[in-house]
mmCIF file of C-alpha atoms in Angstrom:
data_model
loop_
_atom_site.group_PDB
_atom_site.id
_atom_site.type_symbol
_atom_site.label_atom_id
_atom_site.label_comp_id
_atom_site.label_asym_id
_atom_site.label_seq_id
_atom_site.Cartn_x
_atom_site.Cartn_y
_atom_site.Cartn_z
ATOM 1 C CA MET A 3 -38.317 -19.958 -0.001
ATOM 2 C CA ALA A 4 -37.156 -16.370 -0.308
ATOM 3 C CA PHE A 5 -33.436 -15.794 -0.729
ATOM 4 C CA ASP A 6 -31.845 -14.625 2.560
ATOM 5 C CA PRO A 7 -28.675 -12.512 2.010
ATOM 6 C CA ASN A 8 -27.609 -12.842 5.659
ATOM 7 C CA ALA A 9 -27.892 -16.619 5.653
ATOM 8 C CA ALA A 10 -26.017 -16.814 2.336
ATOM 9 C CA THR A 11 -23.268 -14.586 3.743
ATOM 10 C CA ALA A 12 -22.908 -16.803 6.814
ATOM 11 C CA ARG A 13 -22.615 -19.907 4.597
ATOM 12 C CA TYR A 14 -19.815 -18.329 2.574
ATOM 13 C CA ILE A 15 -17.815 -17.296 5.641
ATOM 14 C CA ASP A 16 -18.423 -20.557 7.499
ATOM 15 C CA SER A 17 -17.224 -22.491 4.443
ATOM 16 C CA LEU A 18 -13.657 -21.686 5.527
ATOM 17 C CA GLY A 19 -14.049 -23.909 8.585
ATOM 18 C CA PRO A 20 -13.168 -23.172 12.227
ATOM 19 C CA ALA A 21 -9.444 -23.921 11.869
ATOM 20 C CA ALA A 22 -8.953 -21.597 8.899
ATOM 21 C CA LEU A 23 -10.979 -18.848 10.567
ATOM 22 C CA GLN A 24 -8.881 -19.096 13.735
ATOM 23 C CA LYS A 25 -5.670 -19.005 11.708
ATOM 24 C CA ALA A 26 -6.885 -15.930 9.805
ATOM 25 C CA HIS A 27 -7.819 -14.295 13.122
ATOM 26 C CA ASP A 28 -4.388 -14.956 14.628
ATOM 27 C CA TYR A 29 -2.597 -13.739 11.509
ATOM 28 C CA THR A 30 -4.674 -10.545 11.287
ATOM 29 C CA VAL A 31 -4.532 -9.611 14.977
ATOM 30 C CA GLY A 32 -0.797 -10.244 14.963
ATOM 31 C CA LYS A 33 -0.404 -7.850 12.028
ATOM 32 C CA GLU A 34 -2.336 -5.212 13.943
ATOM 33 C CA TRP A 35 -0.054 -5.479 16.971
ATOM 34 C CA MET A 36 2.953 -5.330 14.679
ATOM 35 C CA LEU A 37 2.019 -1.766 13.711
ATOM 36 C CA LEU A 38 2.857 -0.705 17.267
ATOM 37 C CA TRP A 39 6.003 -2.822 17.413
ATOM 38 C CA ALA A 40 7.144 -1.349 14.087
ATOM 39 C CA LEU A 41 6.803 2.154 15.538
ATOM 40 C CA LEU A 42 8.919 1.155 18.544
ATOM 41 C CA VAL A 43 11.526 -0.293 16.177
ATOM 42 C CA ALA A 44 11.476 2.989 14.226
ATOM 43 C CA ALA A 45 12.011 4.933 17.455
ATOM 44 C CA ALA A 46 15.011 2.777 18.377
ATOM 45 C CA ILE A 47 16.533 3.140 14.901
ATOM 46 C CA THR A 48 16.012 6.908 14.987
ATOM 47 C CA TRP A 49 17.746 7.137 18.372
ATOM 48 C CA LEU A 50 20.703 5.073 17.101
ATOM 49 C CA ILE A 51 21.139 7.160 13.950
ATOM 50 C CA VAL A 52 20.865 10.465 15.798
ATOM 51 C CA HIS A 53 23.369 9.452 18.486
ATOM 52 C CA SER A 54 25.808 7.986 15.959
ATOM 53 C CA GLY A 55 26.324 11.500 14.569
ATOM 54 C CA LEU A 56 26.631 10.028 11.080
ATOM 55 C CA LEU A 57 24.267 12.449 9.361
ATOM 56 C CA ASP A 58 25.715 15.428 11.254
ATOM 57 C CA ARG A 59 29.226 14.609 10.071
ATOM 58 C CA LEU A 60 28.098 14.031 6.498
ATOM 59 C CA GLN A 61 26.270 17.341 6.318
ATOM 60 C CA ALA A 62 29.238 19.193 7.866
ATOM 61 C CA ARG A 63 31.640 17.608 5.378
ATOM 62 C CA LEU A 64 29.607 18.671 2.343
ATOM 63 C CA GLY A 65 29.273 22.217 3.679
ATOM 64 C CA GLU A 66 26.945 25.116 2.942
ATOM 65 C CA LYS A 67 28.021 25.615 -0.678
ATOM 66 C CA ARG A 68 26.664 22.252 -1.785
ATOM 67 C CA ARG A 69 23.292 22.301 -0.062
ATOM 68 C CA ASN A 70 21.339 20.355 -2.688
ATOM 69 C CA LEU A 71 24.013 17.671 -2.991
ATOM 70 C CA GLY A 72 24.260 17.561 0.783
ATOM 71 C CA ALA A 73 20.508 17.115 1.211
ATOM 72 C CA PHE A 74 20.510 14.308 -1.347
ATOM 73 C CA ALA A 75 23.530 12.570 0.197
ATOM 74 C CA VAL A 76 22.197 12.828 3.744
ATOM 75 C CA GLY A 77 18.760 11.577 2.679
ATOM 76 C CA PHE A 78 20.156 8.679 0.647
ATOM 77 C CA THR A 79 22.491 7.671 3.486
ATOM 78 C CA TYR A 80 19.657 7.777 5.996
ATOM 79 C CA PHE A 81 17.382 5.525 3.935
ATOM 80 C CA ILE A 82 20.156 2.968 3.331
ATOM 81 C CA VAL A 83 21.369 2.898 6.943
ATOM 82 C CA SER A 84 17.867 2.728 8.416
ATOM 83 C CA THR A 85 17.011 -0.211 6.147
ATOM 84 C CA ILE A 86 20.146 -2.065 7.237
ATOM 85 C CA LEU A 87 19.429 -1.436 10.926
ATOM 86 C CA THR A 88 15.811 -2.495 10.494
ATOM 87 C CA LEU A 89 16.740 -5.676 8.613
ATOM 88 C CA PRO A 90 16.238 -8.133 11.521
ATOM 89 C CA TRP A 91 12.713 -6.799 12.072
ATOM 90 C CA ALA A 92 11.976 -6.858 8.339
ATOM 91 C CA ILE A 93 13.136 -10.470 8.069
ATOM 92 C CA TYR A 94 10.753 -11.475 10.853
ATOM 93 C CA ALA A 95 7.773 -9.320 9.840
ATOM 94 C CA ASP A 96 7.922 -9.506 6.050
ATOM 95 C CA TRP A 97 9.426 -12.931 5.353
ATOM 96 C CA TRP A 98 9.570 -15.362 8.274
ATOM 97 C CA ARG A 99 6.105 -14.628 9.609
ATOM 98 C CA GLU A 100 4.555 -14.634 6.119
ATOM 99 C CA LYS A 101 6.212 -17.961 5.417
ATOM 100 C CA SER A 102 5.129 -19.464 8.739
ATOM 101 C CA TYR A 103 1.491 -18.621 7.945
ATOM 102 C CA GLY A 104 1.753 -20.021 4.418
ATOM 103 C CA ARG A 105 1.362 -16.628 2.752
ATOM 104 C CA THR A 106 4.589 -16.951 0.739
ATOM 105 C CA ASN A 107 6.910 -19.617 -0.643
ATOM 106 C CA GLN A 108 9.598 -17.120 -1.657
ATOM 107 C CA PRO A 109 13.133 -18.327 -0.868
ATOM 108 C CA PHE A 110 14.968 -16.113 1.601
ATOM 109 C CA ALA A 111 17.753 -15.287 -0.866
ATOM 110 C CA ASP A 112 15.239 -14.086 -3.455
ATOM 111 C CA TRP A 113 13.370 -12.049 -0.824
ATOM 112 C CA LEU A 114 16.625 -10.455 0.291
ATOM 113 C CA MET A 115 17.625 -9.638 -3.285
ATOM 114 C CA GLN A 116 14.283 -7.972 -3.955
ATOM 115 C CA LEU A 117 14.557 -6.038 -0.704
ATOM 116 C CA GLY A 118 17.925 -4.762 -1.907
ATOM 117 C CA ILE A 119 16.444 -3.588 -5.203
ATOM 118 C CA ALA A 120 13.501 -1.944 -3.433
ATOM 119 C CA THR A 121 15.855 -0.235 -0.992
ATOM 120 C CA ILE A 122 18.009 1.278 -3.740
ATOM 121 C CA VAL A 123 14.987 2.495 -5.719
ATOM 122 C CA SER A 124 13.143 3.912 -2.698
ATOM 123 C CA SER A 125 16.314 5.502 -1.323
ATOM 124 C CA LEU A 126 16.995 7.299 -4.598
ATOM 125 C CA VAL A 127 13.405 8.498 -4.929
ATOM 126 C CA GLY A 128 13.186 9.434 -1.258
ATOM 127 C CA ALA A 129 16.488 11.342 -1.325
ATOM 128 C CA LEU A 130 15.446 13.288 -4.434
ATOM 129 C CA PHE A 131 12.080 14.090 -2.875
ATOM 130 C CA PHE A 132 13.559 15.408 0.351
ATOM 131 C CA MET A 133 16.212 17.325 -1.547
ATOM 132 C CA GLY A 134 13.259 19.124 -3.148
ATOM 133 C CA VAL A 135 11.557 19.629 0.231
ATOM 134 C CA TYR A 136 14.661 21.169 1.808
ATOM 135 C CA TRP A 137 15.131 23.394 -1.257
ATOM 136 C CA LEU A 138 11.524 24.586 -0.874
ATOM 137 C CA MET A 139 12.140 25.321 2.800
ATOM 138 C CA ARG A 140 14.944 27.668 1.791
ATOM 139 C CA ARG A 141 13.218 29.301 -1.173
ATOM 140 C CA THR A 142 9.552 29.654 -0.223
ATOM 141 C CA GLY A 143 9.750 30.753 3.394
ATOM 142 C CA ARG A 144 6.999 30.051 5.906
ATOM 143 C CA ARG A 145 4.643 28.584 3.285
ATOM 144 C CA TRP A 146 7.081 25.836 2.342
ATOM 145 C CA TRP A 147 4.649 23.179 3.617
ATOM 146 C CA ILE A 148 2.075 24.137 0.985
ATOM 147 C CA TRP A 149 4.610 23.926 -1.825
ATOM 148 C CA SER A 150 5.922 20.645 -0.442
ATOM 149 C CA GLY A 151 2.386 19.279 -0.722
ATOM 150 C CA VAL A 152 2.384 20.301 -4.386
ATOM 151 C CA LEU A 153 5.720 18.514 -4.803
ATOM 152 C CA SER A 154 4.179 15.433 -3.182
ATOM 153 C CA ALA A 155 1.340 15.471 -5.736
ATOM 154 C CA ILE A 156 3.819 15.690 -8.621
ATOM 155 C CA VAL A 157 5.912 12.813 -7.277
ATOM 156 C CA LEU A 158 2.835 10.646 -6.699
ATOM 157 C CA ALA A 159 1.556 11.366 -10.210
ATOM 158 C CA PHE A 160 4.892 10.431 -11.775
ATOM 159 C CA ALA A 161 5.008 7.283 -9.655
ATOM 160 C CA MET A 162 1.535 6.279 -10.862
ATOM 161 C CA LEU A 163 2.537 6.963 -14.462
ATOM 162 C CA LEU A 164 5.967 5.350 -14.477
ATOM 163 C CA ALA A 165 5.720 2.519 -11.942
ATOM 164 C CA PRO A 166 4.061 0.061 -14.369
ATOM 165 C CA VAL A 167 6.874 0.451 -16.913
ATOM 166 C CA LEU A 168 9.945 1.237 -14.794
ATOM 167 C CA ILE A 169 9.491 -0.106 -11.264
ATOM 168 C CA GLU A 170 7.150 -3.092 -11.228
ATOM 169 C CA PRO A 171 9.067 -5.052 -13.927
ATOM 170 C CA LEU A 172 12.090 -5.009 -11.571
ATOM 171 C CA PHE A 173 10.208 -7.369 -9.255
ATOM 172 C CA ASN A 174 7.951 -9.439 -11.515
ATOM 173 C CA LYS A 175 7.769 -10.689 -15.066
ATOM 174 C CA TYR A 176 4.801 -9.323 -17.017
ATOM 175 C CA GLU A 177 3.644 -11.134 -20.126
ATOM 176 C CA PRO A 178 0.453 -11.395 -22.200
ATOM 177 C CA VAL A 179 -2.300 -13.527 -20.742
ATOM 178 C CA PRO A 180 -2.162 -16.950 -22.428
ATOM 179 C CA PRO A 181 -4.765 -17.441 -25.184
ATOM 180 C CA GLY A 182 -8.033 -18.909 -24.029
ATOM 181 C CA GLN A 183 -11.319 -18.091 -22.343
ATOM 182 C CA VAL A 184 -9.728 -16.032 -19.585
ATOM 183 C CA ARG A 185 -7.810 -13.824 -22.003
ATOM 184 C CA ASP A 186 -10.844 -13.343 -24.232
ATOM 185 C CA ALA A 187 -12.972 -12.344 -21.248
ATOM 186 C CA VAL A 188 -10.432 -9.975 -19.693
ATOM 187 C CA VAL A 189 -9.571 -8.331 -23.014
ATOM 188 C CA GLU A 190 -13.259 -7.678 -23.653
ATOM 189 C CA MET A 191 -13.627 -6.189 -20.163
ATOM 190 C CA ALA A 192 -10.566 -3.990 -20.633
ATOM 191 C CA GLN A 193 -11.804 -2.692 -23.998
ATOM 192 C CA ARG A 194 -15.117 -1.680 -22.438
ATOM 193 C CA ALA A 195 -13.153 0.322 -19.848
ATOM 194 C CA GLY A 196 -10.971 2.039 -22.448
ATOM 195 C CA ILE A 197 -7.842 -0.015 -21.681
ATOM 196 C CA PRO A 198 -6.002 -1.232 -24.833
ATOM 197 C CA PRO A 199 -6.400 -5.001 -25.342
ATOM 198 C CA ASN A 200 -2.636 -5.393 -25.697
ATOM 199 C CA LYS A 201 -2.227 -4.026 -22.161
ATOM 200 C CA VAL A 202 -3.711 -7.068 -20.400
ATOM 201 C CA TYR A 203 -0.958 -8.971 -18.612
ATOM 202 C CA MET A 204 -0.296 -11.875 -16.323
ATOM 203 C CA TYR A 205 2.526 -11.522 -13.805
ATOM 204 C CA ASN A 206 4.261 -14.028 -11.555
ATOM 205 C CA GLY A 207 2.826 -12.720 -8.297
ATOM 206 C CA SER A 208 3.274 -16.163 -6.766
ATOM 207 C CA ARG A 209 6.977 -15.311 -6.588
ATOM 208 C CA GLN A 210 6.285 -13.122 -3.566
ATOM 209 C CA SER A 211 2.852 -14.146 -2.292
ATOM 210 C CA ASN A 212 0.162 -16.798 -2.392
ATOM 211 C CA ASN A 213 -2.512 -14.094 -2.188
ATOM 212 C CA PHE A 214 -5.238 -13.951 -4.835
ATOM 213 C CA THR A 215 -4.899 -10.566 -6.544
ATOM 214 C CA ALA A 216 -5.113 -8.440 -9.681
ATOM 215 C CA ASN A 217 -4.720 -4.745 -10.384
ATOM 216 C CA ALA A 218 -5.493 -2.089 -12.957
ATOM 217 C CA GLY A 219 -3.483 1.102 -13.097
ATOM 218 C CA GLY A 220 -1.327 3.502 -15.026
ATOM 219 C CA VAL A 221 -2.381 6.472 -17.122
ATOM 220 C CA GLY A 222 -2.739 6.877 -20.875
ATOM 221 C CA SER A 223 -0.171 4.743 -22.655
ATOM 222 C CA THR A 224 0.806 3.028 -19.384
ATOM 223 C CA ALA A 225 -2.768 1.974 -18.506
ATOM 224 C CA ARG A 226 -3.032 -1.777 -18.116
ATOM 225 C CA VAL A 227 -4.675 -4.687 -16.320
ATOM 226 C CA ALA A 228 -2.400 -7.170 -14.567
ATOM 227 C CA ILE A 229 -3.526 -10.468 -13.047
ATOM 228 C CA SER A 230 -1.390 -12.545 -10.705
ATOM 229 C CA ASP A 231 -0.712 -16.104 -11.799
ATOM 230 C CA VAL A 232 -2.190 -17.125 -8.420
ATOM 231 C CA ALA A 233 -5.592 -16.188 -9.806
ATOM 232 C CA PHE A 234 -5.108 -18.419 -12.842
ATOM 233 C CA LYS A 235 -4.107 -21.356 -10.663
ATOM 234 C CA ASN A 236 -6.804 -21.027 -8.010
ATOM 235 C CA ALA A 237 -9.798 -19.289 -9.579
ATOM 236 C CA SER A 238 -12.647 -20.031 -11.930
ATOM 237 C CA LEU A 239 -13.317 -17.906 -14.999
ATOM 238 C CA ASP A 240 -16.214 -16.190 -13.219
ATOM 239 C CA GLU A 241 -13.979 -15.368 -10.238
ATOM 240 C CA VAL A 242 -11.335 -13.880 -12.517
ATOM 241 C CA ARG A 243 -14.013 -11.775 -14.209
ATOM 242 C CA ALA A 244 -15.436 -10.607 -10.883
ATOM 243 C CA VAL A 245 -12.031 -9.668 -9.440
ATOM 244 C CA THR A 246 -10.855 -8.054 -12.667
ATOM 245 C CA GLY A 247 -14.111 -6.087 -12.765
ATOM 246 C CA HIS A 248 -13.277 -4.801 -9.293
ATOM 247 C CA GLU A 249 -9.776 -3.715 -10.358
ATOM 248 C CA ILE A 250 -11.043 -2.103 -13.564
ATOM 249 C CA GLY A 251 -13.518 -0.261 -11.348
ATOM 250 C CA HIS A 252 -10.576 1.420 -9.606
ATOM 251 C CA TYR A 253 -9.314 2.560 -13.014
ATOM 252 C CA VAL A 254 -12.659 3.737 -14.419
ATOM 253 C CA LEU A 255 -13.591 5.571 -11.216
ATOM 254 C CA LYS A 256 -10.190 7.312 -11.207
ATOM 255 C CA HIS A 257 -9.331 6.148 -7.715
ATOM 256 C CA SER A 258 -5.611 6.704 -8.313
ATOM 257 C CA TRP A 259 -6.263 10.392 -8.891
ATOM 258 C CA TRP A 260 -8.415 10.599 -5.775
ATOM 259 C CA GLY A 261 -5.586 8.945 -3.882
ATOM 260 C CA ILE A 262 -3.103 11.525 -5.140
ATOM 261 C CA LEU A 263 -5.405 14.343 -4.065
ATOM 262 C CA VAL A 264 -6.052 12.959 -0.581
ATOM 263 C CA TYR A 265 -2.446 11.995 0.142
ATOM 264 C CA SER A 266 -1.135 15.315 -1.154
ATOM 265 C CA ILE A 267 -3.488 17.180 1.186
ATOM 266 C CA ALA A 268 -2.327 14.859 3.964
ATOM 267 C CA ALA A 269 1.293 15.743 3.123
ATOM 268 C CA ILE A 270 0.495 19.448 3.458
ATOM 269 C CA VAL A 271 -1.080 18.845 6.868
ATOM 270 C CA LEU A 272 1.820 16.654 7.971
ATOM 271 C CA PHE A 273 4.437 19.192 6.901
ATOM 272 C CA TRP A 274 2.540 21.927 8.757
ATOM 273 C CA ILE A 275 2.412 19.763 11.893
ATOM 274 C CA ALA A 276 6.117 19.031 11.470
ATOM 275 C CA GLU A 277 6.879 22.747 11.491
ATOM 276 C CA GLN A 278 5.027 23.131 14.790
ATOM 277 C CA THR A 279 6.289 20.024 16.581
ATOM 278 C CA PHE A 280 9.714 19.156 15.150
ATOM 279 C CA PRO A 281 11.706 20.823 17.971
ATOM 280 C CA TRP A 282 9.802 18.769 20.574
ATOM 281 C CA PHE A 283 10.520 15.472 18.787
ATOM 282 C CA ALA A 284 14.150 16.431 18.117
ATOM 283 C CA ARG A 285 14.767 17.099 21.820
ATOM 284 C CA ARG A 286 13.282 13.724 22.750
ATOM 285 C CA PHE A 287 15.786 11.988 20.487
ATOM 286 C CA GLY A 288 18.675 14.192 21.580
ATOM 287 C CA SER A 289 19.062 15.904 18.195
ATOM 288 C CA SER A 290 20.214 19.513 17.841
ATOM 289 C CA ALA A 291 19.021 19.691 14.223
ATOM 290 C CA THR A 292 16.407 22.162 13.053
ATOM 291 C CA LEU A 293 13.626 21.203 10.685
ATOM 292 C CA ALA A 294 15.380 22.921 7.766
ATOM 293 C CA GLU A 295 18.585 20.877 8.219
ATOM 294 C CA PRO A 296 18.807 17.606 6.263
ATOM 295 C CA ARG A 297 20.607 15.964 9.190
ATOM 296 C CA GLY A 298 17.247 16.033 10.985
ATOM 297 C CA ILE A 299 15.666 13.680 8.448
ATOM 298 C CA ALA A 300 15.794 10.736 10.873
ATOM 299 C CA VAL A 301 13.570 12.610 13.331
ATOM 300 C CA LEU A 302 11.313 13.829 10.513
ATOM 301 C CA MET A 303 10.822 10.300 9.192
ATOM 302 C CA PHE A 304 9.951 9.018 12.657
ATOM 303 C CA MET A 305 7.336 11.768 12.839
ATOM 304 C CA VAL A 306 5.936 10.530 9.520
ATOM 305 C CA SER A 307 5.633 7.005 10.977
ATOM 306 C CA PHE A 308 4.105 8.303 14.205
ATOM 307 C CA PHE A 309 1.463 10.509 12.591
ATOM 308 C CA ALA A 310 0.725 7.880 9.941
ATOM 309 C CA LEU A 311 -0.156 5.449 12.723
ATOM 310 C CA LEU A 312 -2.334 8.025 14.483
ATOM 311 C CA SER A 313 -4.178 8.833 11.254
ATOM 312 C CA LEU A 314 -4.592 5.183 10.233
ATOM 313 C CA PRO A 315 -8.389 5.166 10.816
ATOM 314 C CA ILE A 316 -8.791 8.169 8.486
ATOM 315 C CA PHE A 317 -6.764 6.722 5.630
ATOM 316 C CA ASN A 318 -8.224 3.245 6.061
ATOM 317 C CA SER A 319 -11.751 4.679 5.948
ATOM 318 C CA PHE A 320 -10.867 6.440 2.699
ATOM 319 C CA SER A 321 -9.412 3.223 1.276
ATOM 320 C CA ARG A 322 -12.435 1.143 2.335
ATOM 321 C CA THR A 323 -14.708 3.617 0.563
ATOM 322 C CA LEU A 324 -12.796 3.179 -2.702
ATOM 323 C CA GLU A 325 -12.751 -0.606 -2.349
ATOM 324 C CA ALA A 326 -16.512 -0.696 -1.746
ATOM 325 C CA GLN A 327 -17.040 1.435 -4.850
ATOM 326 C CA ALA A 328 -14.888 -0.976 -6.892
ATOM 327 C CA ASP A 329 -16.923 -3.941 -5.612
ATOM 328 C CA ALA A 330 -20.113 -2.136 -6.620
ATOM 329 C CA TYR A 331 -18.669 -1.456 -10.082
ATOM 330 C CA SER A 332 -17.878 -5.150 -10.527
ATOM 331 C CA LEU A 333 -21.414 -6.107 -9.521
ATOM 332 C CA ARG A 334 -22.954 -3.537 -11.892
ATOM 333 C CA THR A 335 -20.820 -4.458 -14.901
ATOM 334 C CA GLU A 336 -20.325 -8.197 -14.386
ATOM 335 C CA ASN A 337 -23.284 -9.180 -12.167
ATOM 336 C CA ARG A 338 -21.396 -12.121 -10.658
ATOM 337 C CA PRO A 339 -22.173 -11.836 -6.942
ATOM 338 C CA ASP A 340 -21.430 -15.480 -6.168
ATOM 339 C CA ALA A 341 -18.107 -15.418 -8.011
ATOM 340 C CA LEU A 342 -17.144 -12.173 -6.284
ATOM 341 C CA SER A 343 -18.065 -13.740 -2.948
ATOM 342 C CA THR A 344 -16.019 -16.901 -3.468
ATOM 343 C CA ALA A 345 -13.055 -14.765 -4.545
ATOM 344 C CA LEU A 346 -13.460 -12.578 -1.457
ATOM 345 C CA VAL A 347 -13.570 -15.638 0.791
ATOM 346 C CA LYS A 348 -10.157 -16.620 -0.546
ATOM 347 C CA THR A 349 -8.777 -13.309 0.721
ATOM 348 C CA ALA A 350 -10.181 -14.130 4.174
ATOM 349 C CA GLU A 351 -7.223 -16.477 4.621
ATOM 350 C CA TYR A 352 -5.052 -13.415 5.309
ATOM 351 C CA ARG A 353 -7.699 -10.874 6.367
ATOM 352 C CA TYR A 354 -9.977 -12.105 9.163
ATOM 353 C CA PRO A 355 -13.510 -11.857 7.761
ATOM 354 C CA ARG A 356 -15.405 -11.050 10.980
ATOM 355 C CA PRO A 357 -13.690 -8.170 12.816
ATOM 356 C CA ASN A 358 -15.661 -6.062 15.241
ATOM 357 C CA LYS A 359 -16.683 -2.634 13.948
ATOM 358 C CA LEU A 360 -13.984 -0.699 15.810
ATOM 359 C CA GLU A 361 -11.261 -3.059 14.587
ATOM 360 C CA GLU A 362 -12.471 -2.656 11.014
ATOM 361 C CA ILE A 363 -12.506 1.145 11.274
ATOM 362 C CA ILE A 364 -8.988 1.332 12.703
ATOM 363 C CA PHE A 365 -7.076 -1.425 10.949
ATOM 364 C CA TYR A 366 -8.846 -2.544 7.756
ATOM 365 C CA ASP A 367 -8.015 -0.827 4.458
ATOM 366 C CA HIS A 368 -10.636 -3.054 2.752
ATOM 367 C CA PRO A 369 -14.180 -3.667 3.954
ATOM 368 C CA SER A 370 -14.304 -6.884 5.946
ATOM 369 C CA VAL A 371 -14.942 -9.937 3.799
ATOM 370 C CA GLU A 372 -18.190 -10.519 5.660
ATOM 371 C CA SER A 373 -19.548 -7.040 4.880
ATOM 372 C CA SER A 374 -18.427 -7.264 1.240
ATOM 373 C CA VAL A 375 -20.020 -10.672 0.754
ATOM 374 C CA ARG A 376 -23.213 -9.418 2.404
ATOM 375 C CA LYS A 377 -23.400 -6.545 -0.087
ATOM 376 C CA ALA A 378 -22.868 -9.005 -2.934
ATOM 377 C CA MET A 379 -25.662 -11.206 -1.615
ATOM 378 C CA GLN A 380 -27.954 -8.193 -1.203
ATOM 379 C CA TRP A 381 -27.212 -7.350 -4.831
ATOM 380 C CA LYS A 382 -28.035 -10.929 -5.803
ATOM 381 C CA ALA A 383 -31.363 -10.710 -3.998
ATOM 382 C CA THR A 384 -32.440 -7.769 -6.157
ATOM 383 C CA HIS A 385 -30.625 -8.762 -9.389
ATOM 384 C CA PRO A 386 -31.292 -12.490 -9.823
ATOM 385 C CA GLU A 387 -30.680 -12.577 -13.576
ATOM 386 C CA PRO A 388 -27.648 -14.644 -14.650
ATOM 387 C CA PRO A 389 -24.647 -12.697 -15.971
ATOM 388 C CA ALA A 390 -24.437 -11.965 -19.666
ATOM 389 C CA GLN A 391 -22.186 -14.365 -21.524
#
């Protein structure tokens, strides 16, 4: 009997069982609705901050002579205060709900501590970034939005370069993969991709999440492959190879650089839109700030959230394209379609595998598990040879 990719795909998805599929559906659809609720929460927080007058008073106190310091202080204060005000929503959305669906076992105290670390780091980076944006507004005139896009590219590039060595170790412990078949296989894969063999790590991803994951990133001396300990606990050697091949595909195909380019262009467009529409948004929140005043950052950040939600289908389509390319790279280099499929099915526990087409276009930053497994099975139909050992 001829191999039928569609029938094989259906068997893989159906292997989850009706209960697990329904749970994945409920979890995924709930996450989609939460995007709207998060925007409403952001609107409420913006209104509270604007009407408190906190940022207005802080900017007035620092005065005109200390503009850069004032922009930094106002930005840093905004990010800290908004995180505190948003905390009840964050507890529900990012901890309680994840725990109730079995996606995390992280104790609340540890989650809260890590949120504190993330808040301090992101507030410092965000305040420095917007200090640069407000400086560019003053120095470059009406084309400030172009230069701010260039600044965005620089910041993203530094983040990609430095995050593996400065930021990520704040949240997880990275150590060499234990000796054995898995390490030998992953090291060999990394060497073929130009990643130094001593830059293959295992990290305690189970601290935050029960999700099956790995990643490859960094640039030059910071390039590395990192595999969550969840993969070691719940995956076969072939699955680890298939998933690691996918992540190495991101590295080899330079997807990080494509991401920097696309998101920097998006920043330019967003800043241009902000220049045209900021007064309208400011009036709706009762703010007298102009775009060039740091005290208007609360309104500006709401605009970022608003336009990010509107443009979600565009960015998700871009992301799905990169993920499909990484899957194809794994199939070409590892030729493990069944292992890739079983690994993908494990991700279906937190990403419903059978969305309708419109739902996938709008909300999914990865191809649906069903479509990815189908492509793997189509590959298997035309490449039946077993993988090289």
